[in-house]
Amino acid sequence: MASNPSRRRLIADAGLALLGGSGSRALTHRAVDAEAGLPTGTCANYFPTKADLFLGMAERVFERLAPDPGRLTDLAELDGDDTLPAYVGYIVERLIAQPRIATALLELRLQAARSPEIAAKLGPFLRTNLDSDVAFHIGRGLPGGRDAVLLLHHVVNGILLDALTIQLDPETDPVTMARRAARRLVH
């Protein structure tokens, strides 16, 4: 497998653009090469199987959605009942700001549900990220522990699905909804 990190990111970004814009049917090694402007066969050199490509895209999606360190510093200065809702609101804000990347994240999970090979690679990666989120949550002294983080993941995924597809209530702001849900969860 080839090991040029910037080329791997370019390929993963092209895959995410296709996945988020056109869905998994559009995602082929050849289509990723074309989207990235690379010679045919390049994607397969970096990601030999579709499961490898999906895992590479999963790694990249979390890099692309990483929080701004300055914003985390600002959030860390909050105190009281609004702290957890502010963090959860910021997560939804980041996801909604990049709808194709957020849609690609949902598509990655759907594809893993359909493919045991992809699930075998993506599942442990997602669970490791959950463990990191729990460690962050506890490290920041936020209420609720692992159970609260897991519940918030489910809430955020539902809010995200609603916001990116057919909204049940188009007048509802997803960030506000996430903050309200987090506030209710810990009270």
PDB file of C-alpha atoms in Angstrom:
ATOM      1  CA  MET A   1       0.000   0.000   0.000  1.00  0.00           C
ATOM      2  CA  ALA A   2       1.318   3.436  -0.939  1.00  0.00           C
ATOM      3  CA  SER A   3       2.189   5.810   1.896  1.00  0.00           C
ATOM      4  CA  ASN A   4       2.087   9.438   0.752  1.00  0.00           C
ATOM      5  CA  PRO A   5      -0.061  11.033   3.518  1.00  0.00           C
ATOM      6  CA  SER A   6      -1.158  14.041   1.446  1.00  0.00           C
ATOM      7  CA  ARG A   7      -2.194  11.760  -1.432  1.00  0.00           C
ATOM      8  CA  ARG A   8      -4.131   9.529   1.000  1.00  0.00           C
ATOM      9  CA  ARG A   9      -5.990  12.611   2.306  1.00  0.00           C
ATOM     10  CA  LEU A  10      -6.726  13.780  -1.262  1.00  0.00           C
ATOM     11  CA  ILE A  11      -8.148  10.371  -2.158  1.00  0.00           C
ATOM     12  CA  ALA A  12     -10.184  10.136   1.054  1.00  0.00           C
ATOM     13  CA  ASP A  13     -11.531  13.663   0.486  1.00  0.00           C
ATOM     14  CA  ALA A  14     -12.545  12.743  -3.068  1.00  0.00           C
ATOM     15  CA  GLY A  15     -14.270   9.631  -1.734  1.00  0.00           C
ATOM     16  CA  LEU A  16     -16.097  11.678   0.889  1.00  0.00           C
ATOM     17  CA  ALA A  17     -17.229  14.182  -1.761  1.00  0.00           C
ATOM     18  CA  LEU A  18     -18.661  11.366  -3.875  1.00  0.00           C
ATOM     19  CA  LEU A  19     -20.197   9.544  -0.930  1.00  0.00           C
ATOM     20  CA  GLY A  20     -21.719  12.683   0.577  1.00  0.00           C
ATOM     21  CA  GLY A  21     -22.958  14.006  -2.755  1.00  0.00           C
ATOM     22  CA  SER A  22     -24.071  10.913  -4.646  1.00  0.00           C
ATOM     23  CA  GLY A  23     -24.146   8.031  -2.185  1.00  0.00           C
ATOM     24  CA  SER A  24     -22.349   4.719  -2.047  1.00  0.00           C
ATOM     25  CA  ARG A  25     -23.360   3.602  -5.538  1.00  0.00           C
ATOM     26  CA  ALA A  26     -21.202   6.354  -7.006  1.00  0.00           C
ATOM     27  CA  LEU A  27     -18.189   5.259  -4.979  1.00  0.00           C
ATOM     28  CA  THR A  28     -15.780   3.207  -7.051  1.00  0.00           C
ATOM     29  CA  HIS A  29     -12.004   3.300  -7.143  1.00  0.00           C
ATOM     30  CA  ARG A  30     -12.167   4.691 -10.675  1.00  0.00           C
ATOM     31  CA  ALA A  31     -14.711   7.389  -9.698  1.00  0.00           C
ATOM     32  CA  VAL A  32     -12.532   8.431  -6.752  1.00  0.00           C
ATOM     33  CA  ASP A  33      -9.509   8.695  -9.055  1.00  0.00           C
ATOM     34  CA  ALA A  34     -11.510  10.908 -11.427  1.00  0.00           C
ATOM     35  CA  GLU A  35     -12.870  13.071  -8.581  1.00  0.00           C
ATOM     36  CA  ALA A  36      -9.352  13.535  -7.197  1.00  0.00           C
ATOM     37  CA  GLY A  37      -7.892  14.239 -10.642  1.00  0.00           C
ATOM     38  CA  LEU A  38      -5.515  11.287 -10.342  1.00  0.00           C
ATOM     39  CA  PRO A  39      -4.506   8.581 -12.801  1.00  0.00           C
ATOM     40  CA  THR A  40      -6.692   5.482 -12.890  1.00  0.00           C
ATOM     41  CA  GLY A  41      -5.504   2.945 -10.343  1.00  0.00           C
ATOM     42  CA  THR A  42      -4.165   5.440  -7.814  1.00  0.00           C
ATOM     43  CA  CYS A  43      -7.018   4.937  -5.343  1.00  0.00           C
ATOM     44  CA  ALA A  44      -6.552   1.159  -5.467  1.00  0.00           C
ATOM     45  CA  ASN A  45      -2.842   1.595  -4.696  1.00  0.00           C
ATOM     46  CA  TYR A  46      -3.706   3.433  -1.471  1.00  0.00           C
ATOM     47  CA  PHE A  47      -6.919   1.602  -0.579  1.00  0.00           C
ATOM     48  CA  PRO A  48      -6.866  -1.889  -2.179  1.00  0.00           C
ATOM     49  CA  THR A  49     -10.386  -2.855  -1.093  1.00  0.00           C
ATOM     50  CA  LYS A  50     -13.582  -0.920  -0.732  1.00  0.00           C
ATOM     51  CA  ALA A  51     -13.483  -1.653   3.009  1.00  0.00           C
ATOM     52  CA  ASP A  52     -10.024  -0.052   3.170  1.00  0.00           C
ATOM     53  CA  LEU A  53     -11.369   2.988   1.320  1.00  0.00           C
ATOM     54  CA  PHE A  54     -14.315   3.267   3.720  1.00  0.00           C
ATOM     55  CA  LEU A  55     -11.981   3.084   6.718  1.00  0.00           C
ATOM     56  CA  GLY A  56      -9.703   5.714   5.157  1.00  0.00           C
ATOM     57  CA  MET A  57     -12.718   7.952   4.618  1.00  0.00           C
ATOM     58  CA  ALA A  58     -13.869   7.382   8.205  1.00  0.00           C
ATOM     59  CA  GLU A  59     -10.473   8.429   9.523  1.00  0.00           C
ATOM     60  CA  ARG A  60     -10.528  11.492   7.288  1.00  0.00           C
ATOM     61  CA  VAL A  61     -14.101  12.492   8.124  1.00  0.00           C
ATOM     62  CA  PHE A  62     -13.152  12.794  11.781  1.00  0.00           C
ATOM     63  CA  GLU A  63     -10.093  14.869  10.869  1.00  0.00           C
ATOM     64  CA  ARG A  64     -12.301  17.157   8.786  1.00  0.00           C
ATOM     65  CA  LEU A  65     -14.839  17.489  11.593  1.00  0.00           C
ATOM     66  CA  ALA A  66     -12.265  18.045  14.333  1.00  0.00           C
ATOM     67  CA  PRO A  67     -13.093  20.906  16.700  1.00  0.00           C
ATOM     68  CA  ASP A  68     -11.315  24.225  16.563  1.00  0.00           C
ATOM     69  CA  PRO A  69      -8.874  24.324  19.535  1.00  0.00           C
ATOM     70  CA  GLY A  70      -9.726  27.990  20.205  1.00  0.00           C
ATOM     71  CA  ARG A  71     -13.397  27.180  20.401  1.00  0.00           C
ATOM     72  CA  LEU A  72     -12.690  24.329  22.809  1.00  0.00           C
ATOM     73  CA  THR A  73     -10.730  26.750  24.973  1.00  0.00           C
ATOM     74  CA  ASP A  74     -13.725  29.096  25.020  1.00  0.00           C
ATOM     75  CA  LEU A  75     -16.068  26.241  25.907  1.00  0.00           C
ATOM     76  CA  ALA A  76     -13.747  25.079  28.684  1.00  0.00           C
ATOM     77  CA  GLU A  77     -14.191  28.453  30.368  1.00  0.00           C
ATOM     78  CA  LEU A  78     -17.948  27.926  30.703  1.00  0.00           C
ATOM     79  CA  ASP A  79     -19.264  26.852  34.048  1.00  0.00           C
ATOM     80  CA  GLY A  80     -22.593  25.546  35.205  1.00  0.00           C
ATOM     81  CA  ASP A  81     -25.651  24.052  33.580  1.00  0.00           C
ATOM     82  CA  ASP A  82     -24.968  25.500  30.123  1.00  0.00           C
ATOM     83  CA  THR A  83     -21.589  23.803  29.652  1.00  0.00           C
ATOM     84  CA  LEU A  84     -22.726  20.414  28.319  1.00  0.00           C
ATOM     85  CA  PRO A  85     -25.431  21.924  26.072  1.00  0.00           C
ATOM     86  CA  ALA A  86     -22.810  24.308  24.644  1.00  0.00           C
ATOM     87  CA  TYR A  87     -20.464  21.424  23.786  1.00  0.00           C
ATOM     88  CA  VAL A  88     -23.253  19.370  22.203  1.00  0.00           C
ATOM     89  CA  GLY A  89     -24.501  22.395  20.272  1.00  0.00           C
ATOM     90  CA  TYR A  90     -20.996  22.948  18.951  1.00  0.00           C
ATOM     91  CA  ILE A  91     -20.822  19.338  17.723  1.00  0.00           C
ATOM     92  CA  VAL A  92     -24.036  19.775  15.731  1.00  0.00           C
ATOM     93  CA  GLU A  93     -22.878  23.178  14.501  1.00  0.00           C
ATOM     94  CA  ARG A  94     -19.692  21.618  13.083  1.00  0.00           C
ATOM     95  CA  LEU A  95     -21.599  18.796  11.427  1.00  0.00           C
ATOM     96  CA  ILE A  96     -24.237  21.040   9.854  1.00  0.00           C
ATOM     97  CA  ALA A  97     -21.562  23.462   8.587  1.00  0.00           C
ATOM     98  CA  GLN A  98     -20.206  20.678   6.350  1.00  0.00           C
ATOM     99  CA  PRO A  99     -23.329  18.901   5.092  1.00  0.00           C
ATOM    100  CA  ARG A 100     -21.584  16.718   2.499  1.00  0.00           C
ATOM    101  CA  ILE A 101     -19.073  15.512   5.072  1.00  0.00           C
ATOM    102  CA  ALA A 102     -21.845  14.890   7.615  1.00  0.00           C
ATOM    103  CA  THR A 103     -23.891  13.037   4.991  1.00  0.00           C
ATOM    104  CA  ALA A 104     -20.825  10.977   4.109  1.00  0.00           C
ATOM    105  CA  LEU A 105     -20.482  10.032   7.778  1.00  0.00           C
ATOM    106  CA  LEU A 106     -24.063   8.753   7.806  1.00  0.00           C
ATOM    107  CA  GLU A 107     -23.446   6.920   4.513  1.00  0.00           C
ATOM    108  CA  LEU A 108     -20.337   5.277   5.978  1.00  0.00           C
ATOM    109  CA  ARG A 109     -22.409   3.880   8.804  1.00  0.00           C
ATOM    110  CA  LEU A 110     -25.156   2.712   6.457  1.00  0.00           C
ATOM    111  CA  GLN A 111     -22.614   0.986   4.236  1.00  0.00           C
ATOM    112  CA  ALA A 112     -21.120  -0.754   7.277  1.00  0.00           C
ATOM    113  CA  ALA A 113     -24.606  -2.026   8.142  1.00  0.00           C
ATOM    114  CA  ARG A 114     -24.746  -3.661   4.702  1.00  0.00           C
ATOM    115  CA  SER A 115     -21.218  -5.042   4.531  1.00  0.00           C
ATOM    116  CA  PRO A 116     -19.656  -7.257   7.215  1.00  0.00           C
ATOM    117  CA  GLU A 117     -16.188  -6.472   5.808  1.00  0.00           C
ATOM    118  CA  ILE A 118     -16.715  -2.724   6.152  1.00  0.00           C
ATOM    119  CA  ALA A 119     -18.381  -3.160   9.550  1.00  0.00           C
ATOM    120  CA  ALA A 120     -15.374  -5.170  10.755  1.00  0.00           C
ATOM    121  CA  LYS A 121     -13.085  -2.233   9.961  1.00  0.00           C
ATOM    122  CA  LEU A 122     -15.391   0.689  10.754  1.00  0.00           C
ATOM    123  CA  GLY A 123     -16.952  -0.648  13.981  1.00  0.00           C
ATOM    124  CA  PRO A 124     -13.754  -0.729  16.048  1.00  0.00           C
ATOM    125  CA  PHE A 125     -12.775   2.690  14.691  1.00  0.00           C
ATOM    126  CA  LEU A 126     -16.121   4.223  15.735  1.00  0.00           C
ATOM    127  CA  ARG A 127     -15.964   2.580  19.157  1.00  0.00           C
ATOM    128  CA  THR A 128     -12.459   3.913  19.715  1.00  0.00           C
ATOM    129  CA  ASN A 129     -13.759   7.389  18.884  1.00  0.00           C
ATOM    130  CA  LEU A 130     -16.592   6.895  21.379  1.00  0.00           C
ATOM    131  CA  ASP A 131     -14.021   5.981  24.031  1.00  0.00           C
ATOM    132  CA  SER A 132     -12.098   9.168  23.173  1.00  0.00           C
ATOM    133  CA  ASP A 133     -15.296  11.199  23.490  1.00  0.00           C
ATOM    134  CA  VAL A 134     -15.982   9.630  26.888  1.00  0.00           C
ATOM    135  CA  ALA A 135     -12.440  10.439  28.055  1.00  0.00           C
ATOM    136  CA  PHE A 136     -12.848  14.043  26.840  1.00  0.00           C
ATOM    137  CA  HIS A 137     -16.242  14.318  28.556  1.00  0.00           C
ATOM    138  CA  ILE A 138     -14.915  13.011  31.866  1.00  0.00           C
ATOM    139  CA  GLY A 139     -11.697  15.014  31.552  1.00  0.00           C
ATOM    140  CA  ARG A 140     -13.721  18.214  31.180  1.00  0.00           C
ATOM    141  CA  GLY A 141     -15.792  17.323  34.226  1.00  0.00           C
ATOM    142  CA  LEU A 142     -19.047  17.170  32.278  1.00  0.00           C
ATOM    143  CA  PRO A 143     -21.978  15.379  33.925  1.00  0.00           C
ATOM    144  CA  GLY A 144     -23.204  11.890  33.186  1.00  0.00           C
ATOM    145  CA  GLY A 145     -20.177   9.821  32.222  1.00  0.00           C
ATOM    146  CA  ARG A 146     -20.136   7.172  29.504  1.00  0.00           C
ATOM    147  CA  ASP A 147     -23.881   6.590  29.539  1.00  0.00           C
ATOM    148  CA  ALA A 148     -24.572  10.276  28.896  1.00  0.00           C
ATOM    149  CA  VAL A 149     -22.027  10.391  26.062  1.00  0.00           C
ATOM    150  CA  LEU A 150     -23.575   7.358  24.400  1.00  0.00           C
ATOM    151  CA  LEU A 151     -27.069   8.820  24.732  1.00  0.00           C
ATOM    152  CA  LEU A 152     -25.842  12.130  23.325  1.00  0.00           C
ATOM    153  CA  HIS A 153     -24.303  10.333  20.344  1.00  0.00           C
ATOM    154  CA  HIS A 154     -27.702   8.823  19.593  1.00  0.00           C
ATOM    155  CA  VAL A 155     -29.428  12.182  20.001  1.00  0.00           C
ATOM    156  CA  VAL A 156     -26.910  13.984  17.787  1.00  0.00           C
ATOM    157  CA  ASN A 157     -27.178  11.282  15.106  1.00  0.00           C
ATOM    158  CA  GLY A 158     -30.970  11.677  15.075  1.00  0.00           C
ATOM    159  CA  ILE A 159     -30.761  15.462  14.909  1.00  0.00           C
ATOM    160  CA  LEU A 160     -28.208  15.176  12.117  1.00  0.00           C
ATOM    161  CA  LEU A 161     -30.333  12.733  10.126  1.00  0.00           C
ATOM    162  CA  ASP A 162     -33.323  15.047  10.452  1.00  0.00           C
ATOM    163  CA  ALA A 163     -31.363  18.180   9.531  1.00  0.00           C
ATOM    164  CA  LEU A 164     -29.713  16.617   6.466  1.00  0.00           C
ATOM    165  CA  THR A 165     -32.764  14.869   5.064  1.00  0.00           C
ATOM    166  CA  ILE A 166     -36.436  15.763   5.443  1.00  0.00           C
ATOM    167  CA  GLN A 167     -36.867  17.836   8.555  1.00  0.00           C
ATOM    168  CA  LEU A 168     -39.830  16.943  10.709  1.00  0.00           C
ATOM    169  CA  ASP A 169     -40.093  20.593  11.709  1.00  0.00           C
ATOM    170  CA  PRO A 170     -38.231  22.871   9.270  1.00  0.00           C
ATOM    171  CA  GLU A 171     -38.549  25.769  11.703  1.00  0.00           C
ATOM    172  CA  THR A 172     -36.458  24.000  14.359  1.00  0.00           C
ATOM    173  CA  ASP A 173     -32.784  24.914  14.521  1.00  0.00           C
ATOM    174  CA  PRO A 174     -30.678  21.722  14.897  1.00  0.00           C
ATOM    175  CA  VAL A 175     -28.112  23.408  17.158  1.00  0.00           C
ATOM    176  CA  THR A 176     -30.821  24.699  19.478  1.00  0.00           C
ATOM    177  CA  MET A 177     -32.445  21.255  19.500  1.00  0.00           C
ATOM    178  CA  ALA A 178     -29.112  19.628  20.445  1.00  0.00           C
ATOM    179  CA  ARG A 179     -28.624  22.077  23.306  1.00  0.00           C
ATOM    180  CA  ARG A 180     -32.156  21.460  24.585  1.00  0.00           C
ATOM    181  CA  ALA A 181     -31.700  17.693  24.422  1.00  0.00           C
ATOM    182  CA  ALA A 182     -28.381  17.834  26.293  1.00  0.00           C
ATOM    183  CA  ARG A 183     -29.884  20.062  28.982  1.00  0.00           C
ATOM    184  CA  ARG A 184     -32.783  17.651  29.495  1.00  0.00           C
ATOM    185  CA  LEU A 185     -30.531  14.632  29.530  1.00  0.00           C
ATOM    186  CA  VAL A 186     -28.581  15.775  32.564  1.00  0.00           C
ATOM    187  CA  HIS A 187     -31.489  17.269  34.513  1.00  0.00           C
TER     188      HIS A 187
END
